[in-house]
Amino acid sequence: MSSTTVSGTGQVVASSTAGRIGRVLMWVAAASAAAAAASAVGVVVESEAAVRVVETWRAYGLVVFAGLFALLAWRPQAYRGVWELVIFHKLALTVTAVGYAVAGDVPGAGQILVWDGGLSVLLVVAYLLCRGWRSGARGSRA
């Protein structure tokens, strides 16, 4: 059974079982990104000077994505364009990893393919379940 409610901002919020499943998926994504960010601290500290900036950038990126995923889990229809941006980023990384894997000369391409590919699938499924395309729909106040 599906129903909708209107929040205090006039935003239509899905309260269906599908929407709840999508939100749970996004909380899983947020927790996973937060855990990856926490584990990246050791990588940054132990990294060679030549790659420390890149590892720091990656660690901060994980924190940002944990926050974005949490915002989408909390209010999946409140952030116009955020769904599409995070899906684009993860799909772009997945496609790039495929290219690197085909070339065969980039260490870690397979790992990127598995993690970001899996996350891409999770994001698209959550987007569909939460009806993310309705984010900030015309006539609503975000």
PDB file of C-alpha atoms in Angstrom:
ATOM      1  CA  MET A   1       0.000   0.000   0.000  1.00  0.00           C
ATOM      2  CA  SER A   2       1.306   3.405  -0.923  1.00  0.00           C
ATOM      3  CA  SER A   3       0.480   6.784   0.492  1.00  0.00           C
ATOM      4  CA  THR A   4       1.873  10.258   0.345  1.00  0.00           C
ATOM      5  CA  THR A   5       2.050  13.012   2.875  1.00  0.00           C
ATOM      6  CA  VAL A   6       2.858  16.683   2.557  1.00  0.00           C
ATOM      7  CA  SER A   7       5.635  18.008   4.759  1.00  0.00           C
ATOM      8  CA  GLY A   8       5.668  21.424   6.405  1.00  0.00           C
ATOM      9  CA  THR A   9       7.522  22.795   3.374  1.00  0.00           C
ATOM     10  CA  GLY A  10       4.832  21.643   0.939  1.00  0.00           C
ATOM     11  CA  GLN A  11       7.087  18.810  -0.246  1.00  0.00           C
ATOM     12  CA  VAL A  12       5.315  15.596  -1.251  1.00  0.00           C
ATOM     13  CA  VAL A  13       7.008  12.748   0.580  1.00  0.00           C
ATOM     14  CA  ALA A  14       6.676   9.111  -0.410  1.00  0.00           C
ATOM     15  CA  SER A  15       5.727   6.960   2.553  1.00  0.00           C
ATOM     16  CA  SER A  16       5.386   3.718   0.640  1.00  0.00           C
ATOM     17  CA  THR A  17       7.183   0.515   1.466  1.00  0.00           C
ATOM     18  CA  ALA A  18       9.317   1.061  -1.645  1.00  0.00           C
ATOM     19  CA  GLY A  19      10.268   4.532  -0.429  1.00  0.00           C
ATOM     20  CA  ARG A  20      11.243   3.187   2.980  1.00  0.00           C
ATOM     21  CA  ILE A  21      13.398   0.479   1.364  1.00  0.00           C
ATOM     22  CA  GLY A  22      15.076   3.134  -0.790  1.00  0.00           C
ATOM     23  CA  ARG A  23      15.804   5.241   2.283  1.00  0.00           C
ATOM     24  CA  VAL A  24      17.299   2.238   4.086  1.00  0.00           C
ATOM     25  CA  LEU A  25      19.542   1.619   1.080  1.00  0.00           C
ATOM     26  CA  MET A  26      20.709   5.232   1.270  1.00  0.00           C
ATOM     27  CA  TRP A  27      21.436   4.913   5.009  1.00  0.00           C
ATOM     28  CA  VAL A  28      23.510   1.827   4.179  1.00  0.00           C
ATOM     29  CA  ALA A  29      25.380   3.845   1.543  1.00  0.00           C
ATOM     30  CA  ALA A  30      25.935   6.681   4.042  1.00  0.00           C
ATOM     31  CA  ALA A  31      27.232   4.319   6.727  1.00  0.00           C
ATOM     32  CA  SER A  32      29.502   2.563   4.228  1.00  0.00           C
ATOM     33  CA  ALA A  33      30.966   5.854   3.018  1.00  0.00           C
ATOM     34  CA  ALA A  34      31.484   7.002   6.617  1.00  0.00           C
ATOM     35  CA  ALA A  35      33.256   3.731   7.464  1.00  0.00           C
ATOM     36  CA  ALA A  36      35.434   4.070   4.357  1.00  0.00           C
ATOM     37  CA  ALA A  37      36.277   7.647   5.390  1.00  0.00           C
ATOM     38  CA  ALA A  38      37.270   6.472   8.857  1.00  0.00           C
ATOM     39  CA  SER A  39      39.483   3.759   7.403  1.00  0.00           C
ATOM     40  CA  ALA A  40      41.055   6.284   5.020  1.00  0.00           C
ATOM     41  CA  VAL A  41      42.645   8.148   7.941  1.00  0.00           C
ATOM     42  CA  GLY A  42      45.254   5.419   8.338  1.00  0.00           C
ATOM     43  CA  VAL A  43      45.915   5.410   4.601  1.00  0.00           C
ATOM     44  CA  VAL A  44      46.519   9.174   4.652  1.00  0.00           C
ATOM     45  CA  VAL A  45      48.820   8.994   7.657  1.00  0.00           C
ATOM     46  CA  GLU A  46      50.854   6.131   6.209  1.00  0.00           C
ATOM     47  CA  SER A  47      50.961   7.392   2.612  1.00  0.00           C
ATOM     48  CA  GLU A  48      54.102   8.572   0.895  1.00  0.00           C
ATOM     49  CA  ALA A  49      54.459  12.312   0.423  1.00  0.00           C
ATOM     50  CA  ALA A  50      54.001  11.913  -3.349  1.00  0.00           C
ATOM     51  CA  VAL A  51      50.411  10.634  -2.929  1.00  0.00           C
ATOM     52  CA  ARG A  52      49.381  12.172   0.402  1.00  0.00           C
ATOM     53  CA  VAL A  53      47.355  14.987  -1.198  1.00  0.00           C
ATOM     54  CA  VAL A  54      45.470  12.517  -3.410  1.00  0.00           C
ATOM     55  CA  GLU A  55      44.711  10.261  -0.430  1.00  0.00           C
ATOM     56  CA  THR A  56      43.589  13.274   1.625  1.00  0.00           C
ATOM     57  CA  TRP A  57      41.322  14.400  -1.225  1.00  0.00           C
ATOM     58  CA  ARG A  58      39.857  10.894  -1.399  1.00  0.00           C
ATOM     59  CA  ALA A  59      39.246  10.785   2.360  1.00  0.00           C
ATOM     60  CA  TYR A  60      37.456  14.129   2.354  1.00  0.00           C
ATOM     61  CA  GLY A  61      35.431  13.020  -0.668  1.00  0.00           C
ATOM     62  CA  LEU A  62      34.236   9.992   1.269  1.00  0.00           C
ATOM     63  CA  VAL A  63      33.062  12.279   4.085  1.00  0.00           C
ATOM     64  CA  VAL A  64      31.204  14.483   1.585  1.00  0.00           C
ATOM     65  CA  PHE A  65      29.519  11.479  -0.023  1.00  0.00           C
ATOM     66  CA  ALA A  66      28.556  10.084   3.390  1.00  0.00           C
ATOM     67  CA  GLY A  67      26.852  13.413   4.058  1.00  0.00           C
ATOM     68  CA  LEU A  68      25.136  13.531   0.666  1.00  0.00           C
ATOM     69  CA  PHE A  69      23.870   9.971   1.052  1.00  0.00           C
ATOM     70  CA  ALA A  70      22.594  10.778   4.571  1.00  0.00           C
ATOM     71  CA  LEU A  71      20.758  13.868   3.287  1.00  0.00           C
ATOM     72  CA  LEU A  72      19.112  11.797   0.541  1.00  0.00           C
ATOM     73  CA  ALA A  73      18.173   9.095   3.061  1.00  0.00           C
ATOM     74  CA  TRP A  74      16.733  11.658   5.459  1.00  0.00           C
ATOM     75  CA  ARG A  75      14.724  13.632   2.875  1.00  0.00           C
ATOM     76  CA  PRO A  76      14.860  11.823  -0.464  1.00  0.00           C
ATOM     77  CA  GLN A  77      12.726  14.349  -2.312  1.00  0.00           C
ATOM     78  CA  ALA A  78      14.170  17.558  -0.892  1.00  0.00           C
ATOM     79  CA  TYR A  79      17.403  18.009  -2.837  1.00  0.00           C
ATOM     80  CA  ARG A  80      16.847  18.739  -6.507  1.00  0.00           C
ATOM     81  CA  GLY A  81      19.728  17.456  -8.628  1.00  0.00           C
ATOM     82  CA  VAL A  82      21.674  15.771  -5.819  1.00  0.00           C
ATOM     83  CA  TRP A  83      20.450  12.292  -6.751  1.00  0.00           C
ATOM     84  CA  GLU A  84      21.549  12.824 -10.324  1.00  0.00           C
ATOM     85  CA  LEU A  85      24.948  14.210  -9.313  1.00  0.00           C
ATOM     86  CA  VAL A  86      25.831  11.316  -7.007  1.00  0.00           C
ATOM     87  CA  ILE A  87      24.590   8.768  -9.544  1.00  0.00           C
ATOM     88  CA  PHE A  88      26.597  10.474 -12.304  1.00  0.00           C
ATOM     89  CA  HIS A  89      29.749  10.435 -10.171  1.00  0.00           C
ATOM     90  CA  LYS A  90      29.513   6.751  -9.298  1.00  0.00           C
ATOM     91  CA  LEU A  91      28.559   5.709 -12.837  1.00  0.00           C
ATOM     92  CA  ALA A  92      31.430   7.787 -14.251  1.00  0.00           C
ATOM     93  CA  LEU A  93      33.876   6.064 -11.892  1.00  0.00           C
ATOM     94  CA  THR A  94      32.464   2.674 -12.870  1.00  0.00           C
ATOM     95  CA  VAL A  95      32.766   3.346 -16.609  1.00  0.00           C
ATOM     96  CA  THR A  96      36.281   4.706 -16.115  1.00  0.00           C
ATOM     97  CA  ALA A  97      37.221   1.596 -14.133  1.00  0.00           C
ATOM     98  CA  VAL A  98      35.948  -0.573 -16.990  1.00  0.00           C
ATOM     99  CA  GLY A  99      38.266   1.308 -19.344  1.00  0.00           C
ATOM    100  CA  TYR A 100      41.181   0.912 -16.964  1.00  0.00           C
ATOM    101  CA  ALA A 101      40.441  -2.790 -16.534  1.00  0.00           C
ATOM    102  CA  VAL A 102      40.357  -3.299 -20.302  1.00  0.00           C
ATOM    103  CA  ALA A 103      43.692  -1.483 -20.642  1.00  0.00           C
ATOM    104  CA  GLY A 104      44.992  -3.737 -17.884  1.00  0.00           C
ATOM    105  CA  ASP A 105      47.627  -1.339 -16.653  1.00  0.00           C
ATOM    106  CA  VAL A 106      45.884   0.413 -13.738  1.00  0.00           C
ATOM    107  CA  PRO A 107      46.208  -1.194 -10.308  1.00  0.00           C
ATOM    108  CA  GLY A 108      42.971  -1.089  -8.325  1.00  0.00           C
ATOM    109  CA  ALA A 109      40.666  -0.812 -11.348  1.00  0.00           C
ATOM    110  CA  GLY A 110      38.921  -4.052 -10.419  1.00  0.00           C
ATOM    111  CA  GLN A 111      38.340  -2.857  -6.878  1.00  0.00           C
ATOM    112  CA  ILE A 112      36.841   0.418  -8.149  1.00  0.00           C
ATOM    113  CA  LEU A 113      34.679  -1.547 -10.567  1.00  0.00           C
ATOM    114  CA  VAL A 114      33.289  -3.735  -7.781  1.00  0.00           C
ATOM    115  CA  TRP A 115      32.722  -1.043  -5.123  1.00  0.00           C
ATOM    116  CA  ASP A 116      31.599   1.879  -7.253  1.00  0.00           C
ATOM    117  CA  GLY A 117      29.749  -0.417  -9.656  1.00  0.00           C
ATOM    118  CA  GLY A 118      27.833  -1.932  -6.756  1.00  0.00           C
ATOM    119  CA  LEU A 119      27.185   1.499  -5.298  1.00  0.00           C
ATOM    120  CA  SER A 120      25.925   2.701  -8.702  1.00  0.00           C
ATOM    121  CA  VAL A 121      23.362  -0.109  -8.728  1.00  0.00           C
ATOM    122  CA  LEU A 122      22.330   0.653  -5.127  1.00  0.00           C
ATOM    123  CA  LEU A 123      21.911   4.371  -5.944  1.00  0.00           C
ATOM    124  CA  VAL A 124      19.827   3.762  -9.056  1.00  0.00           C
ATOM    125  CA  VAL A 125      17.593   1.300  -7.182  1.00  0.00           C
ATOM    126  CA  ALA A 126      17.151   3.758  -4.277  1.00  0.00           C
ATOM    127  CA  TYR A 127      16.470   6.592  -6.759  1.00  0.00           C
ATOM    128  CA  LEU A 128      13.696   4.561  -8.366  1.00  0.00           C
ATOM    129  CA  LEU A 129      12.233   3.390  -5.049  1.00  0.00           C
ATOM    130  CA  CYS A 130      12.285   6.915  -3.560  1.00  0.00           C
ATOM    131  CA  ARG A 131      11.118   8.514  -6.799  1.00  0.00           C
ATOM    132  CA  GLY A 132      14.141  10.794  -6.689  1.00  0.00           C
ATOM    133  CA  TRP A 133      13.201  12.458  -9.971  1.00  0.00           C
ATOM    134  CA  ARG A 134      10.413  14.184  -8.036  1.00  0.00           C
ATOM    135  CA  SER A 135      12.984  16.017  -5.897  1.00  0.00           C
ATOM    136  CA  GLY A 136      12.117  19.673  -5.683  1.00  0.00           C
ATOM    137  CA  ALA A 137       9.214  19.213  -8.067  1.00  0.00           C
ATOM    138  CA  ARG A 138       7.779  22.366  -9.600  1.00  0.00           C
ATOM    139  CA  GLY A 139       5.419  24.215  -7.360  1.00  0.00           C
ATOM    140  CA  SER A 140       7.023  22.961  -4.153  1.00  0.00           C
ATOM    141  CA  ARG A 141       9.197  24.900  -1.807  1.00  0.00           C
ATOM    142  CA  ALA A 142      12.461  23.193  -0.930  1.00  0.00           C
TER     143      ALA A 142
END
